[in-house]
mmCIF file of C-alpha atoms in Angstrom:
data_model
loop_
_atom_site.group_PDB
_atom_site.id
_atom_site.type_symbol
_atom_site.label_atom_id
_atom_site.label_comp_id
_atom_site.label_asym_id
_atom_site.label_seq_id
_atom_site.Cartn_x
_atom_site.Cartn_y
_atom_site.Cartn_z
ATOM 1 C CA MET A 22 0.000 0.000 0.000
ATOM 2 C CA THR A 23 1.307 3.458 -0.841
ATOM 3 C CA ARG A 24 1.257 6.377 1.569
ATOM 4 C CA ILE A 25 -1.123 9.236 0.895
ATOM 5 C CA SER A 26 0.344 12.432 -0.529
ATOM 6 C CA TRP A 27 1.143 15.414 1.667
ATOM 7 C CA ASP A 28 -1.742 17.331 0.063
ATOM 8 C CA HIS A 29 -4.205 14.559 0.913
ATOM 9 C CA TYR A 30 -2.782 14.242 4.425
ATOM 10 C CA PHE A 31 -3.185 17.954 5.213
ATOM 11 C CA MET A 32 -6.606 18.122 3.542
ATOM 12 C CA ALA A 33 -7.724 15.155 5.643
ATOM 13 C CA GLN A 34 -6.641 17.137 8.722
ATOM 14 C CA SER A 35 -8.845 20.009 7.569
ATOM 15 C CA GLN A 36 -11.768 17.656 7.030
ATOM 16 C CA LEU A 37 -11.254 16.317 10.540
ATOM 17 C CA LEU A 38 -11.190 19.868 11.954
ATOM 18 C CA ALA A 39 -14.457 20.613 10.136
ATOM 19 C CA LEU A 40 -16.113 17.961 12.294
ATOM 20 C CA ARG A 41 -15.659 20.357 15.258
ATOM 21 C CA SER A 42 -17.638 23.113 13.521
ATOM 22 C CA THR A 43 -20.649 24.473 15.365
ATOM 23 C CA CYS A 44 -22.234 26.065 12.294
ATOM 24 C CA THR A 45 -25.360 24.345 11.005
ATOM 25 C CA ARG A 46 -25.131 25.839 7.513
ATOM 26 C CA LEU A 47 -21.667 24.695 6.428
ATOM 27 C CA THR A 48 -18.835 22.921 8.228
ATOM 28 C CA VAL A 49 -15.365 24.121 7.252
ATOM 29 C CA GLY A 50 -11.884 23.236 8.461
ATOM 30 C CA ALA A 51 -8.508 24.864 7.752
ATOM 31 C CA THR A 52 -4.951 23.729 8.397
ATOM 32 C CA ILE A 53 -1.942 26.038 8.102
ATOM 33 C CA VAL A 54 1.282 24.298 7.152
ATOM 34 C CA ARG A 55 4.903 25.398 6.888
ATOM 35 C CA ASP A 56 7.739 23.093 5.807
ATOM 36 C CA LYS A 57 5.412 20.046 5.849
ATOM 37 C CA ARG A 58 4.500 20.743 9.499
ATOM 38 C CA ILE A 59 1.083 21.752 10.811
ATOM 39 C CA ILE A 60 1.379 25.089 12.611
ATOM 40 C CA ALA A 61 -2.324 25.803 13.238
ATOM 41 C CA GLY A 62 -5.817 24.597 12.591
ATOM 42 C CA GLY A 63 -9.264 26.100 12.775
ATOM 43 C CA TYR A 64 -12.915 25.445 12.097
ATOM 44 C CA ASN A 65 -15.890 27.731 11.717
ATOM 45 C CA GLY A 66 -17.690 28.398 14.939
ATOM 46 C CA SER A 67 -18.588 31.039 17.507
ATOM 47 C CA ILE A 68 -16.221 33.063 19.653
ATOM 48 C CA ALA A 69 -14.707 31.255 22.625
ATOM 49 C CA GLY A 70 -17.385 30.958 25.295
ATOM 50 C CA GLY A 71 -20.072 32.335 22.985
ATOM 51 C CA VAL A 72 -23.437 30.992 21.909
ATOM 52 C CA HIS A 73 -23.181 28.401 19.138
ATOM 53 C CA CYS A 74 -25.349 27.999 16.056
ATOM 54 C CA ILE A 75 -25.955 24.349 16.946
ATOM 55 C CA ASP A 76 -27.521 25.563 20.221
ATOM 56 C CA GLU A 77 -29.505 28.636 19.158
ATOM 57 C CA GLY A 78 -29.466 28.660 15.365
ATOM 58 C CA CYS A 79 -27.529 30.829 12.977
ATOM 59 C CA TYR A 80 -27.595 34.601 13.334
ATOM 60 C CA VAL A 81 -28.121 35.541 9.689
ATOM 61 C CA ILE A 82 -27.684 39.030 8.273
ATOM 62 C CA ASP A 83 -27.672 39.558 4.484
ATOM 63 C CA ASN A 84 -27.761 35.770 3.961
ATOM 64 C CA HIS A 85 -24.568 35.302 5.992
ATOM 65 C CA CYS A 86 -24.208 33.902 9.503
ATOM 66 C CA VAL A 87 -22.468 36.605 11.534
ATOM 67 C CA ARG A 88 -22.198 34.441 14.649
ATOM 68 C CA THR A 89 -19.363 32.343 13.239
ATOM 69 C CA ILE A 90 -15.696 33.031 12.726
ATOM 70 C CA HIS A 91 -14.486 31.298 9.595
ATOM 71 C CA ALA A 92 -12.044 28.401 9.795
ATOM 72 C CA GLU A 93 -9.290 30.281 7.952
ATOM 73 C CA MET A 94 -9.595 33.258 10.304
ATOM 74 C CA ASN A 95 -9.546 31.007 13.366
ATOM 75 C CA ALA A 96 -6.348 29.333 12.150
ATOM 76 C CA ILE A 97 -4.644 32.652 11.292
ATOM 77 C CA ILE A 98 -5.700 34.188 14.622
ATOM 78 C CA GLN A 99 -4.368 31.118 16.444
ATOM 79 C CA CYS A 100 -0.969 31.746 14.856
ATOM 80 C CA GLY A 101 -1.091 35.392 15.923
ATOM 81 C CA LYS A 102 -2.167 34.510 19.458
ATOM 82 C CA PHE A 103 0.735 32.110 19.948
ATOM 83 C CA GLY A 104 3.350 34.053 17.975
ATOM 84 C CA VAL A 105 3.673 31.584 15.107
ATOM 85 C CA PRO A 106 4.694 33.267 11.834
ATOM 86 C CA THR A 107 2.542 32.567 8.783
ATOM 87 C CA ASP A 108 4.725 34.252 6.164
ATOM 88 C CA GLY A 109 5.355 31.815 3.316
ATOM 89 C CA ALA A 110 3.018 29.177 4.754
ATOM 90 C CA GLU A 111 0.338 27.151 2.977
ATOM 91 C CA ILE A 112 -3.284 26.684 3.983
ATOM 92 C CA TYR A 113 -5.517 23.684 3.325
ATOM 93 C CA VAL A 114 -9.233 24.491 3.456
ATOM 94 C CA THR A 115 -12.221 22.225 2.935
ATOM 95 C CA HIS A 116 -13.935 24.943 0.853
ATOM 96 C CA PHE A 117 -12.700 27.795 -1.348
ATOM 97 C CA PRO A 118 -12.147 30.832 0.933
ATOM 98 C CA CYS A 119 -14.654 33.669 1.004
ATOM 99 C CA LEU A 120 -13.582 37.170 -0.015
ATOM 100 C CA GLN A 121 -12.823 38.296 3.567
ATOM 101 C CA CYS A 122 -10.774 35.186 4.321
ATOM 102 C CA CYS A 123 -8.975 35.630 0.999
ATOM 103 C CA LYS A 124 -7.824 39.073 2.120
ATOM 104 C CA ALA A 125 -6.749 37.777 5.536
ATOM 105 C CA ILE A 126 -4.790 34.931 3.895
ATOM 106 C CA ILE A 127 -2.959 37.417 1.658
ATOM 107 C CA GLN A 128 -2.229 39.779 4.572
ATOM 108 C CA ALA A 129 -0.910 36.856 6.648
ATOM 109 C CA GLY A 130 1.671 36.165 3.934
ATOM 110 C CA ILE A 131 0.324 32.713 3.112
ATOM 111 C CA LYS A 132 1.523 31.806 -0.386
ATOM 112 C CA LYS A 133 -0.492 28.716 -1.300
ATOM 113 C CA VAL A 134 -4.175 27.894 -0.820
ATOM 114 C CA TYR A 135 -5.334 24.325 -1.308
ATOM 115 C CA PHE A 136 -9.079 23.705 -1.213
ATOM 116 C CA ALA A 137 -11.171 20.555 -1.510
ATOM 117 C CA GLU A 138 -14.474 21.979 -2.734
ATOM 118 C CA ASN A 139 -15.490 24.971 -4.788
ATOM 119 C CA TYR A 140 -17.824 27.173 -2.764
ATOM 120 C CA LYS A 141 -19.094 30.457 -4.152
ATOM 121 C CA ASN A 142 -15.625 31.186 -5.546
ATOM 122 C CA HIS A 143 -15.821 34.978 -5.654
ATOM 123 C CA PRO A 144 -14.258 36.393 -8.845
ATOM 124 C CA TYR A 145 -12.639 39.230 -6.873
ATOM 125 C CA ALA A 146 -11.093 36.746 -4.422
ATOM 126 C CA ILE A 147 -9.603 34.876 -7.379
ATOM 127 C CA GLU A 148 -8.328 38.183 -8.789
ATOM 128 C CA LEU A 149 -6.804 39.187 -5.435
ATOM 129 C CA PHE A 150 -5.046 35.842 -5.054
ATOM 130 C CA GLU A 151 -3.590 36.287 -8.547
ATOM 131 C CA GLN A 152 -2.494 39.899 -7.819
ATOM 132 C CA ALA A 153 -0.772 38.807 -4.619
ATOM 133 C CA GLY A 154 0.924 35.819 -6.262
ATOM 134 C CA VAL A 155 -0.942 33.336 -4.079
ATOM 135 C CA HIS A 156 -1.153 29.931 -5.745
ATOM 136 C CA THR A 157 -4.573 28.245 -5.478
ATOM 137 C CA GLU A 158 -5.171 24.590 -6.211
ATOM 138 C CA GLN A 159 -8.031 22.175 -5.742
ATOM 139 C CA VAL A 160 -7.184 18.934 -3.940
ATOM 140 C CA VAL A 161 -9.680 16.168 -4.556
ATOM 141 C CA ILE A 162 -9.356 13.785 -1.644
ATOM 142 C CA GLU A 163 -12.497 11.715 -1.270
ATOM 143 C CA GLU A 164 -12.360 9.876 -4.579
ATOM 144 C CA THR A 165 -8.725 8.886 -4.178
ATOM 145 C CA ALA A 166 -9.025 7.734 -0.582
ATOM 146 C CA VAL A 167 -12.233 5.775 -1.175
ATOM 147 C CA LYS A 168 -10.771 4.182 -4.292
ATOM 148 C CA GLU A 169 -7.703 3.045 -2.333
ATOM 149 C CA GLU A 170 -9.891 1.697 0.492
ATOM 150 C CA LYS A 171 -12.072 -0.219 -1.996
ATOM 151 C CA ASN A 172 -9.042 -1.739 -3.708
ATOM 152 C CA LEU A 173 -7.461 -2.758 -0.414
ATOM 153 C CA SER A 174 -10.731 -4.253 0.850
ATOM 154 C CA ARG A 175 -11.213 -6.235 -2.375
ATOM 155 C CA GLU A 176 -7.622 -7.524 -2.202
ATOM 156 C CA MET A 177 -8.139 -8.586 1.406
ATOM 157 C CA LEU A 178 -11.350 -10.459 0.544
ATOM 158 C CA VAL A 179 -9.593 -12.302 -2.293
ATOM 159 C CA LYS A 180 -6.706 -13.197 0.028
ATOM 160 C CA LEU A 181 -9.096 -14.435 2.725
ATOM 161 C CA LYS A 182 -10.803 -16.661 0.151
ATOM 162 C CA GLU A 183 -7.410 -18.000 -0.979
ATOM 163 C CA LEU A 184 -6.490 -18.721 2.648
ATOM 164 C CA GLY A 185 -9.652 -20.807 2.999
ATOM 165 C CA LEU A 186 -11.923 -18.615 5.133
ATOM 166 C CA ALA A 187 -15.269 -20.325 5.646
ATOM 167 C CA GLU A 188 -17.799 -19.393 2.957
ATOM 168 C CA GLU A 189 -20.363 -18.016 5.457
ATOM 169 C CA GLU A 190 -17.730 -15.789 7.093
ATOM 170 C CA LEU A 191 -16.580 -14.577 3.677
ATOM 171 C CA ASP A 192 -20.208 -13.863 2.706
ATOM 172 C CA GLU A 193 -20.643 -11.763 5.865
ATOM 173 C CA LEU A 194 -17.528 -9.722 5.013
ATOM 174 C CA LYS A 195 -18.789 -9.265 1.443
ATOM 175 C CA LYS A 196 -22.091 -7.929 2.808
ATOM 176 C CA GLN A 197 -20.187 -5.432 4.966
ATOM 177 C CA TYR A 198 -18.145 -4.359 1.934
ATOM 178 C CA GLU A 199 -21.330 -3.857 -0.079
ATOM 179 C CA THR A 200 -22.888 -1.807 2.721
ATOM 180 C CA ILE A 201 -19.831 0.417 3.148
ATOM 181 C CA PHE A 202 -19.056 1.006 -0.535
ATOM 182 C CA ASN A 203 -22.580 0.638 -1.931
ATOM 183 C CA GLU A 204 -21.447 -1.811 -4.609
ATOM 184 C CA GLY A 205 -21.146 -5.547 -5.070
ATOM 185 C CA VAL A 206 -17.867 -7.420 -4.805
ATOM 186 C CA HIS A 207 -16.762 -10.580 -6.554
ATOM 187 C CA THR A 208 -13.932 -12.703 -5.195
#
């Protein structure tokens, strides 16, 4: 089995951070990286000690929840709070950054933005990234990881059959495979 790429590794960290989000409209995670080391992470949620959207609903003004701090901002602020420089760093975000986060990323000196999903990619944010020389790149993680997991699972089922696993036990494992991956398997 081959190791996942650095881009997939850091994007997976961002997806994990997104699971901590307290926003009910969109869960986002961000990981700031320098020299292949994670220096900060953030997710979208309320201020420390504040009321959360999951508890009282979103506070929406002009179709935007103003209760939450975006994941990118939380990660950048974390660096500032603990004196960790962001100049020349990279950021991995589960969704394309909004216009305000785009400006914060540029001001923080972050030079590369990797995102998993397009999300209202604002034309001016794209223009600002280009003006500032910030490289943006989409990292598709789910398809690759699931494909590798499917292949490994299929190989393991074939090997178990070759090793003489009882037919009923093999059938049970096949059923689990089919449930997880929503497709049949033939060994």
